């Protein structure tokens, strides 16, 4: 998907494949160069001093490369990698020249998968990443069989490009490619995935007719073993094809839709139409179908409580949609017409705590302890250290729960004071889950010493 071509909202279908060499590639090539520089640092020199110095240099270059890749993904491409699964196509020569460092760099920066030429086994091997994070891509379906045994040892997913000489592709033809390859691989390997890649411009049909071709193909994909990816579709093409994959037994043809926030907490139940899905992808907002008004409902146009759309998902049975959004509002972030975040009343637990702390920050009652913490950074720091120490020493289930609640309160107070919310922390956790390079995680003597000084007050 060329998301630099005014189509950034299309990533809301939850997954996008990036071909960086087809964009303004200056920034991307600098990332490649940084990783090649990292790979060329010799950490096997004869002297211990040189080894330590070069290991330190290699680590420094690795961090710089990851920082550059994060800026490229989240800044230049404007992709929220914490929620969108980014598949980055990498040239085989670049993987080999960087000794696989480029693959680790892009995954550490937030990419879900690396895509590489499936016929180049050396490049797939040198990537040195988990099988489920590597996609072997084939431009000619007939070349799969000759290397498949080597490929499956390194990757759990292949994608097959439908060539331009098949014009126009038909549903039967696409189903034949997908079903044949799935049948061959499923008979030998459980969990192996096959995806076919098509270019909408090759079909020479309107968007509605395109959806009628793509829909039956995707309905043959069961249990996540098969799929289809589209090259640079328009919002209309992508939205209608997406809708064609969803089942509904409603006479009006609408799709039941659950609206959730970033933490997957349900905000409300609405309905979507084909047209509303397309509209949501066009503007990157929560857009639904109003049964009472019999038309599109652009959430927030009248109330001001608009939504930023992050992701669309279809449930396991293919008969319900989920919109993942961030709820906004001038006065309060409310989805419900009763001015609450959700249609099920006020939140509880940590979400309730977040709301109370925001209220206290804006206007605290006289004698508020929370207000005291907001105004006294040293006290807040001391309490965080104190409660973390008490949690570390708790032994019983009840005591651990009590101390954890204390830590959450003080940690959330620190976060709200800094303008950080639960969803920000969830996003960071999701970004970290994409990393493949792990630190040793040893304790830091300097931090332990600083904490002890606080506890000895």
Short mmCIF file of C-alpha atoms in Angstrom, two decimals:
data_model
loop_
_atom_site.label_atom_id
_atom_site.label_comp_id
_atom_site.label_asym_id
_atom_site.label_seq_id
_atom_site.Cartn_x
_atom_site.Cartn_y
_atom_site.Cartn_z
CA UNK A 1 0.00 0.00 0.00
CA UNK A 2 1.38 3.41 -0.95
CA UNK A 3 0.21 5.24 2.16
CA UNK A 4 2.17 8.35 1.18
CA UNK A 5 -0.25 8.93 -1.66
CA UNK A 6 -3.01 10.51 0.45
CA UNK A 7 -4.14 7.11 1.70
CA UNK A 8 -2.82 7.00 5.25
CA UNK A 9 -6.29 6.13 6.60
CA UNK A 10 -6.31 2.83 4.70
CA UNK A 11 -4.01 1.31 7.31
CA UNK A 12 -7.11 1.13 9.53
CA UNK A 13 -7.89 -2.29 8.08
CA UNK A 14 -5.19 -3.35 10.53
CA UNK A 15 -2.41 -4.34 8.19
CA UNK A 16 -0.38 -2.70 5.44
CA UNK A 17 2.59 -3.73 3.32
CA UNK A 18 5.19 -1.07 2.61
CA UNK A 19 7.53 -1.02 -0.39
CA UNK A 20 9.96 1.71 0.75
CA UNK A 21 11.98 1.66 -2.47
CA UNK A 22 8.89 2.85 -4.35
CA UNK A 23 8.68 6.00 -2.21
CA UNK A 24 11.12 8.85 -1.64
CA UNK A 25 13.80 6.41 -0.61
CA UNK A 26 16.50 8.78 0.68
CA UNK A 27 15.44 8.34 4.32
CA UNK A 28 15.02 4.59 4.00
CA UNK A 29 18.42 4.16 2.33
CA UNK A 30 20.05 5.98 5.25
CA UNK A 31 18.51 3.34 7.56
CA UNK A 32 19.93 0.59 5.36
CA UNK A 33 23.36 2.25 5.39
CA UNK A 34 23.31 2.52 9.19
CA UNK A 35 22.61 -1.20 9.53
CA UNK A 36 25.34 -2.12 7.06
CA UNK A 37 27.72 0.05 9.11
CA UNK A 38 26.63 -1.83 12.23
CA UNK A 39 27.20 -5.21 10.56
CA UNK A 40 30.72 -4.22 9.52
CA UNK A 41 31.88 -3.54 13.08
CA UNK A 42 34.25 -6.38 14.00
CA UNK A 43 33.48 -7.71 17.50
CA UNK A 44 35.91 -10.63 17.19
CA UNK A 45 39.16 -8.65 17.31
CA UNK A 46 42.10 -10.16 19.15
CA UNK A 47 42.37 -7.77 22.09
CA UNK A 48 39.78 -7.62 24.85
CA UNK A 49 39.82 -3.83 24.84
CA UNK A 50 39.02 -3.67 21.12
CA UNK A 51 36.24 -6.22 21.55
CA UNK A 52 34.61 -4.14 24.30
CA UNK A 53 34.97 -0.93 22.30
CA UNK A 54 33.53 -2.48 19.14
CA UNK A 55 30.63 -4.11 21.01
CA UNK A 56 29.81 -0.71 22.47
CA UNK A 57 30.02 0.88 19.00
CA UNK A 58 27.83 -1.83 17.48
CA UNK A 59 25.22 -1.29 20.20
CA UNK A 60 25.33 2.47 19.59
CA UNK A 61 24.79 1.99 15.84
CA UNK A 62 21.95 -0.44 16.52
CA UNK A 63 20.15 2.11 18.71
CA UNK A 64 20.67 4.83 16.11
CA UNK A 65 19.28 2.59 13.36
CA UNK A 66 16.18 1.71 15.38
CA UNK A 67 15.59 5.39 16.19
CA UNK A 68 15.84 6.26 12.49
CA UNK A 69 13.45 3.45 11.57
CA UNK A 70 10.92 4.57 14.21
CA UNK A 71 11.04 8.11 12.82
CA UNK A 72 10.51 6.75 9.31
CA UNK A 73 7.53 4.61 10.31
CA UNK A 74 5.76 6.83 12.84
CA UNK A 75 6.88 10.23 11.59
CA UNK A 76 7.35 10.16 7.82
CA UNK A 77 4.77 7.44 7.11
CA UNK A 78 2.50 8.41 10.03
CA UNK A 79 1.78 4.80 11.00
CA UNK A 80 0.75 3.83 14.51
CA UNK A 81 2.87 0.69 14.69
CA UNK A 82 1.41 -0.21 18.08
CA UNK A 83 -1.87 -1.15 16.44
CA UNK A 84 -1.21 -1.54 12.69
CA UNK A 85 0.65 -4.64 11.54
CA UNK A 86 3.29 -3.31 9.15
CA UNK A 87 4.84 -5.70 6.63
CA UNK A 88 8.02 -4.10 5.27
CA UNK A 89 9.43 -5.34 1.97
CA UNK A 90 13.24 -5.53 2.15
CA UNK A 91 15.55 -6.20 -0.79
CA UNK A 92 17.45 -9.45 -0.45
CA UNK A 93 20.77 -7.73 -1.21
CA UNK A 94 20.21 -5.29 1.69
CA UNK A 95 19.47 -8.12 4.10
CA UNK A 96 22.65 -9.91 3.10
CA UNK A 97 24.82 -6.76 3.14
CA UNK A 98 23.59 -5.91 6.65
CA UNK A 99 24.06 -9.49 7.86
CA UNK A 100 20.39 -9.51 8.93
CA UNK A 101 20.76 -6.38 11.08
CA UNK A 102 18.23 -4.54 8.90
CA UNK A 103 15.52 -7.12 9.65
CA UNK A 104 16.01 -6.85 13.42
CA UNK A 105 16.14 -3.04 13.18
CA UNK A 106 12.79 -2.75 11.39
CA UNK A 107 11.10 -5.25 13.71
CA UNK A 108 12.48 -3.49 16.79
CA UNK A 109 11.13 -0.22 15.38
CA UNK A 110 7.60 -1.67 15.24
CA UNK A 111 7.17 -3.65 12.03
CA UNK A 112 5.21 -6.87 12.41
CA UNK A 113 6.93 -8.73 9.57
CA UNK A 114 9.75 -8.56 7.06
CA UNK A 115 8.89 -9.45 3.46
CA UNK A 116 11.65 -10.73 1.18
CA UNK A 117 12.13 -12.52 -2.14
CA UNK A 118 11.14 -16.11 -1.42
CA UNK A 119 13.52 -17.50 -4.03
CA UNK A 120 16.54 -16.05 -2.23
CA UNK A 121 17.05 -18.59 0.55
CA UNK A 122 20.34 -16.99 1.64
CA UNK A 123 18.55 -13.70 2.40
CA UNK A 124 15.74 -15.45 4.30
CA UNK A 125 18.30 -17.38 6.33
CA UNK A 126 20.51 -14.42 7.20
CA UNK A 127 17.52 -12.43 8.48
CA UNK A 128 17.73 -14.48 11.71
CA UNK A 129 14.22 -13.61 12.89
CA UNK A 130 11.39 -15.86 14.15
CA UNK A 131 9.52 -17.77 11.41
CA UNK A 132 6.25 -15.96 12.13
CA UNK A 133 7.93 -12.58 11.52
CA UNK A 134 9.24 -13.41 8.03
CA UNK A 135 7.18 -13.55 4.81
CA UNK A 136 8.56 -15.17 1.66
CA UNK A 137 7.24 -13.33 -1.40
CA UNK A 138 6.98 -14.83 -4.89
CA UNK A 139 6.29 -12.90 -8.07
CA UNK A 140 5.82 -16.12 -10.09
CA UNK A 141 3.57 -18.82 -8.53
CA UNK A 142 5.40 -21.59 -10.36
CA UNK A 143 8.65 -20.84 -8.47
CA UNK A 144 7.18 -21.74 -5.07
CA UNK A 145 7.37 -25.52 -5.35
CA UNK A 146 11.09 -25.65 -6.07
CA UNK A 147 12.13 -23.92 -2.83
CA UNK A 148 9.19 -24.52 -0.49
CA UNK A 149 10.99 -27.03 1.74
CA UNK A 150 13.76 -24.51 2.42
CA UNK A 151 11.28 -21.65 2.82
CA UNK A 152 9.12 -23.32 5.49
CA UNK A 153 12.16 -23.89 7.68
CA UNK A 154 12.62 -20.11 7.82
CA UNK A 155 9.12 -18.66 7.31
CA UNK A 156 5.56 -19.60 8.22
CA UNK A 157 3.94 -17.47 5.53
CA UNK A 158 4.27 -16.97 1.78
CA UNK A 159 2.69 -14.36 -0.45
CA UNK A 160 2.16 -14.93 -4.16
CA UNK A 161 1.81 -12.07 -6.62
CA UNK A 162 -0.81 -12.48 -9.34
CA UNK A 163 1.08 -11.43 -12.46
CA UNK A 164 -0.04 -8.62 -14.75
CA UNK A 165 -0.39 -11.00 -17.69
CA UNK A 166 -3.53 -12.49 -16.13
CA UNK A 167 -5.92 -9.71 -17.21
CA UNK A 168 -8.50 -9.48 -15.91
CA UNK A 169 -8.23 -11.97 -13.02
CA UNK A 170 -11.45 -13.73 -12.12
CA UNK A 171 -12.73 -15.02 -8.78
CA UNK A 172 -12.36 -18.59 -10.05
CA UNK A 173 -8.75 -17.96 -11.10
CA UNK A 174 -7.80 -16.37 -7.76
CA UNK A 175 -9.57 -19.10 -5.79
CA UNK A 176 -7.73 -21.69 -7.84
CA UNK A 177 -4.31 -20.16 -7.03
CA UNK A 178 -5.11 -19.80 -3.34
CA UNK A 179 -6.89 -23.12 -2.88
CA UNK A 180 -4.26 -25.09 -4.78
CA UNK A 181 -1.38 -23.65 -2.78
CA UNK A 182 -3.28 -24.00 0.51
CA UNK A 183 -4.10 -27.62 -0.27
CA UNK A 184 -0.46 -28.42 -1.06
CA UNK A 185 0.88 -26.77 2.07
CA UNK A 186 -1.90 -27.77 4.48
CA UNK A 187 -1.35 -31.43 3.64
CA UNK A 188 2.26 -31.10 4.79
CA UNK A 189 2.39 -28.28 7.34
CA UNK A 190 -0.10 -27.18 9.98
CA UNK A 191 -0.45 -23.43 10.51
CA UNK A 192 1.29 -22.41 7.28
CA UNK A 193 -0.26 -19.31 5.69
CA UNK A 194 -0.67 -18.41 2.02
CA UNK A 195 -1.58 -14.90 0.83
CA UNK A 196 -2.13 -13.78 -2.75
CA UNK A 197 -1.34 -10.21 -3.83
CA UNK A 198 -3.44 -8.49 -6.49
CA UNK A 199 -3.43 -5.07 -8.13
CA UNK A 200 -6.97 -3.62 -8.52
CA UNK A 201 -5.97 -1.82 -11.73
CA UNK A 202 -5.58 -5.20 -13.46
CA UNK A 203 -9.26 -6.07 -13.10
CA UNK A 204 -10.68 -3.37 -15.39
CA UNK A 205 -14.00 -3.29 -13.47
CA UNK A 206 -15.75 -0.79 -11.20
CA UNK A 207 -15.34 -0.94 -7.44
CA UNK A 208 -18.59 -2.82 -6.81
CA UNK A 209 -17.71 -5.46 -9.39
CA UNK A 210 -14.21 -5.74 -7.90
CA UNK A 211 -15.75 -6.49 -4.49
CA UNK A 212 -17.91 -9.20 -6.04
CA UNK A 213 -14.71 -10.87 -7.30
CA UNK A 214 -12.62 -10.45 -4.15
CA UNK A 215 -15.38 -11.41 -1.67
CA UNK A 216 -15.73 -15.08 -2.72
CA UNK A 217 -11.94 -15.48 -2.69
CA UNK A 218 -11.59 -14.30 0.89
CA UNK A 219 -14.53 -16.41 2.04
CA UNK A 220 -12.50 -19.49 1.07
CA UNK A 221 -9.86 -18.46 3.64
CA UNK A 222 -10.62 -20.31 6.85
CA UNK A 223 -8.86 -20.42 10.22
CA UNK A 224 -6.34 -17.79 9.15
CA UNK A 225 -4.55 -20.06 6.67
CA UNK A 226 -5.24 -17.91 3.61
CA UNK A 227 -5.60 -14.26 2.72
CA UNK A 228 -5.39 -11.56 0.08
CA UNK A 229 -3.53 -8.27 -0.08
CA UNK A 230 -4.27 -5.42 -2.49
CA UNK A 231 -1.71 -3.09 -4.04
CA UNK A 232 -2.46 0.62 -3.57
CA UNK A 233 -6.29 0.40 -3.46
CA UNK A 234 -8.58 3.42 -3.19
CA UNK A 235 -10.73 3.81 -0.05
CA UNK A 236 -13.75 2.72 -2.08
CA UNK A 237 -12.03 -0.39 -3.43
CA UNK A 238 -10.64 -1.40 -0.05
CA UNK A 239 -13.82 -0.63 1.89
CA UNK A 240 -16.16 -2.45 -0.48
CA UNK A 241 -13.85 -5.47 -0.69
CA UNK A 242 -13.56 -5.49 3.09
CA UNK A 243 -17.34 -5.39 3.43
CA UNK A 244 -17.68 -8.22 0.91
CA UNK A 245 -15.85 -10.48 3.38
CA UNK A 246 -18.38 -9.92 6.17
CA UNK A 247 -21.56 -11.96 6.59
CA UNK A 248 -24.88 -10.55 7.80
CA UNK A 249 -28.29 -12.14 8.30
CA UNK A 250 -30.04 -8.79 8.75
CA UNK A 251 -32.69 -7.96 6.13
CA UNK A 252 -31.27 -4.44 5.82
CA UNK A 253 -27.76 -5.80 5.09
CA UNK A 254 -26.15 -3.86 7.95
CA UNK A 255 -23.22 -5.20 9.96
CA UNK A 256 -23.31 -5.34 13.76
CA UNK A 257 -20.40 -3.21 14.98
CA UNK A 258 -18.79 -2.99 18.41
CA UNK A 259 -16.90 0.24 19.08
CA UNK A 260 -13.88 -0.11 21.42
CA UNK A 261 -11.07 2.06 22.68
CA UNK A 262 -7.35 1.30 22.46
CA UNK A 263 -7.58 -0.97 25.52
CA UNK A 264 -10.38 -2.94 23.81
CA UNK A 265 -13.00 -1.71 26.27
CA UNK A 266 -16.43 -1.58 24.62
CA UNK A 267 -17.85 1.91 24.21
CA UNK A 268 -21.05 1.04 22.39
CA UNK A 269 -22.92 -1.04 19.82
CA UNK A 270 -23.68 0.48 16.41
CA UNK A 271 -24.26 -0.63 12.83
CA UNK A 272 -22.17 -0.26 9.70
CA UNK A 273 -22.99 -0.33 6.01
CA UNK A 274 -20.74 -0.76 3.01
CA UNK A 275 -20.90 2.98 2.46
CA UNK A 276 -20.06 3.82 6.08
CA UNK A 277 -17.00 1.56 6.01
CA UNK A 278 -15.75 3.34 2.90
CA UNK A 279 -16.45 6.74 4.50
CA UNK A 280 -14.55 5.75 7.65
CA UNK A 281 -11.51 4.75 5.60
CA UNK A 282 -11.70 7.98 3.61
CA UNK A 283 -11.61 10.29 6.62
CA UNK A 284 -9.95 8.17 9.33
CA UNK A 285 -12.83 8.71 11.77
CA UNK A 286 -15.62 6.68 13.30
CA UNK A 287 -18.39 6.70 10.69
CA UNK A 288 -21.41 4.40 11.05
CA UNK A 289 -24.95 3.94 9.71
CA UNK A 290 -27.84 5.58 11.55
CA UNK A 291 -30.96 3.45 11.36
CA UNK A 292 -33.15 6.30 12.63
CA UNK A 293 -31.82 8.82 10.10
CA UNK A 294 -31.31 6.16 7.42
CA UNK A 295 -27.93 7.51 6.41
CA UNK A 296 -24.30 7.96 7.38
CA UNK A 297 -23.58 8.92 10.98
CA UNK A 298 -20.27 10.75 11.27
CA UNK A 299 -19.72 10.51 15.00
CA UNK A 300 -19.01 13.94 16.46
CA UNK A 301 -20.25 16.16 13.64
CA UNK A 302 -22.99 17.60 15.88
CA UNK A 303 -21.83 16.68 19.40
CA UNK A 304 -18.12 17.40 18.94
CA UNK A 305 -17.37 13.94 20.33
CA UNK A 306 -15.57 12.70 17.24
CA UNK A 307 -13.39 9.58 17.05
CA UNK A 308 -9.97 8.87 15.57
CA UNK A 309 -10.17 5.51 13.80
CA UNK A 310 -7.25 3.18 14.47
CA UNK A 311 -8.33 -0.21 13.24
CA UNK A 312 -11.15 -2.35 11.84
CA UNK A 313 -11.45 -6.04 12.68
CA UNK A 314 -13.86 -8.82 11.74
CA UNK A 315 -14.67 -11.41 14.37
CA UNK A 316 -13.82 -15.12 14.11
CA UNK A 317 -17.19 -15.97 12.51
CA UNK A 318 -17.00 -13.14 9.99
CA UNK A 319 -20.36 -11.66 11.01
CA UNK A 320 -19.44 -8.72 13.26
CA UNK A 321 -17.16 -5.69 13.01
CA UNK A 322 -15.04 -4.00 15.64
CA UNK A 323 -13.96 -0.36 15.34
CA UNK A 324 -10.95 0.52 17.51
CA UNK A 325 -10.99 4.27 18.14
CA UNK A 326 -9.81 7.06 20.38
CA UNK A 327 -12.81 8.95 21.68
CA UNK A 328 -12.51 12.75 21.78
CA UNK A 329 -14.65 15.60 23.11
CA UNK A 330 -14.36 19.30 23.87
CA UNK A 331 -15.65 18.92 27.43
CA UNK A 332 -15.37 15.18 28.05
CA UNK A 333 -14.44 12.18 25.89
CA UNK A 334 -17.93 10.68 25.67
CA UNK A 335 -19.28 8.12 23.22
CA UNK A 336 -22.72 7.91 24.83
CA UNK A 337 -25.39 10.58 24.40
CA UNK A 338 -25.59 10.63 28.23
CA UNK A 339 -22.09 12.17 28.21
CA UNK A 340 -20.29 9.08 29.51
CA UNK A 341 -17.36 7.33 27.87
CA UNK A 342 -19.37 4.18 27.21
CA UNK A 343 -23.03 3.30 26.84
CA UNK A 344 -22.76 1.06 29.92
CA UNK A 345 -22.37 3.84 32.45
CA UNK A 346 -19.37 5.13 34.30
CA UNK A 347 -16.15 3.11 34.10
CA UNK A 348 -14.71 1.13 37.00
CA UNK A 349 -11.26 0.06 38.10
CA UNK A 350 -8.19 1.67 36.58
CA UNK A 351 -10.22 3.56 33.95
CA UNK A 352 -12.28 5.13 36.74
CA UNK A 353 -9.06 6.03 38.55
CA UNK A 354 -7.77 7.72 35.41
CA UNK A 355 -10.93 9.84 35.18
CA UNK A 356 -10.81 10.88 38.84
CA UNK A 357 -7.15 11.85 38.58
CA UNK A 358 -7.87 13.99 35.52
CA UNK A 359 -10.63 15.74 37.45
CA UNK A 360 -8.31 16.34 40.40
CA UNK A 361 -5.64 17.79 38.12
CA UNK A 362 -8.16 20.23 36.63
CA UNK A 363 -9.97 21.14 39.85
CA UNK A 364 -9.19 19.45 43.16
CA UNK A 365 -11.27 19.92 46.34
CA UNK A 366 -9.73 21.52 49.40
CA UNK A 367 -7.31 19.20 51.20
CA UNK A 368 -6.98 16.76 48.31
CA UNK A 369 -4.02 14.40 48.78
CA UNK A 370 -3.85 13.86 45.03
CA UNK A 371 -3.50 17.63 44.53
CA UNK A 372 -0.65 17.58 47.05
CA UNK A 373 1.11 14.88 45.01
CA UNK A 374 0.60 16.87 41.80
CA UNK A 375 2.18 19.92 43.43
CA UNK A 376 5.08 18.14 45.13
CA UNK A 377 7.19 16.11 42.64
CA UNK A 378 9.62 15.00 45.35
CA UNK A 379 6.82 13.57 47.51
CA UNK A 380 5.35 11.76 44.52
CA UNK A 381 8.75 10.30 43.65
CA UNK A 382 9.30 9.14 47.23
CA UNK A 383 5.87 7.48 47.41
CA UNK A 384 6.45 5.67 44.12
CA UNK A 385 9.72 4.23 45.40
CA UNK A 386 8.22 3.38 48.81
CA UNK A 387 5.18 1.58 47.40
CA UNK A 388 7.24 -0.28 44.79
CA UNK A 389 9.50 -1.53 47.59
CA UNK A 390 6.50 -2.68 49.62
CA UNK A 391 5.11 -4.50 46.57
CA UNK A 392 8.44 -6.25 46.04
CA UNK A 393 8.32 -7.59 49.60
CA UNK A 394 4.63 -8.63 49.66
CA UNK A 395 4.12 -12.40 49.84
CA UNK A 396 0.43 -13.26 50.14
CA UNK A 397 -2.06 -12.88 47.29
CA UNK A 398 -4.10 -10.30 49.22
CA UNK A 399 -1.04 -8.28 50.21
CA UNK A 400 0.33 -8.26 46.66
CA UNK A 401 -3.06 -7.04 45.37
CA UNK A 402 -3.16 -4.26 47.97
CA UNK A 403 0.37 -3.06 47.24
CA UNK A 404 -0.20 -3.30 43.50
CA UNK A 405 -3.26 -1.03 43.88
CA UNK A 406 -1.08 1.49 45.75
CA UNK A 407 1.59 1.41 43.04
CA UNK A 408 -1.05 1.86 40.33
CA UNK A 409 -2.48 4.90 42.11
CA UNK A 410 0.86 6.66 42.46
CA UNK A 411 2.03 5.59 38.98
CA UNK A 412 -1.18 6.90 37.41
CA UNK A 413 -0.81 10.16 39.35
CA UNK A 414 2.67 10.56 37.86
CA UNK A 415 1.31 9.72 34.40
CA UNK A 416 -1.68 12.07 34.47
CA UNK A 417 0.53 14.92 35.69
CA UNK A 418 2.72 14.30 32.61
CA UNK A 419 -0.29 14.09 30.26
CA UNK A 420 0.02 10.32 29.83
CA UNK A 421 -3.05 8.06 29.92
CA UNK A 422 -3.80 4.34 30.01
CA UNK A 423 -4.05 4.16 26.23
CA UNK A 424 -0.56 5.67 25.89
CA UNK A 425 0.86 2.93 28.11
CA UNK A 426 -1.07 0.25 26.21
CA UNK A 427 0.35 1.58 22.92
CA UNK A 428 3.88 1.45 24.32
CA UNK A 429 3.41 -2.15 25.51
CA UNK A 430 2.10 -3.12 22.07
CA UNK A 431 5.07 -1.45 20.38
CA UNK A 432 7.50 -3.28 22.66
CA UNK A 433 5.87 -6.62 21.88
CA UNK A 434 7.10 -6.27 18.29
CA UNK A 435 10.78 -6.16 19.30
CA UNK A 436 13.03 -9.13 18.62
CA UNK A 437 16.19 -7.75 20.26
CA UNK A 438 16.07 -8.19 24.02
CA UNK A 439 18.23 -6.69 26.74
CA UNK A 440 19.65 -8.85 29.54
CA UNK A 441 17.45 -7.03 32.04
CA UNK A 442 19.88 -7.03 34.96
CA UNK A 443 19.26 -4.63 37.84
CA UNK A 444 21.09 -1.31 37.77
CA UNK A 445 23.23 -0.68 40.82
CA UNK A 446 22.97 3.10 40.45
CA UNK A 447 19.15 2.98 40.51
CA UNK A 448 19.10 0.62 43.50
CA UNK A 449 21.45 2.96 45.36
CA UNK A 450 19.27 5.98 44.57
CA UNK A 451 16.16 4.14 45.76
CA UNK A 452 17.87 3.12 49.00
CA UNK A 453 18.75 6.76 49.71
CA UNK A 454 15.08 7.67 49.36
CA UNK A 455 13.94 4.80 51.60
CA UNK A 456 16.46 5.74 54.29
CA UNK A 457 14.99 9.21 54.74
#
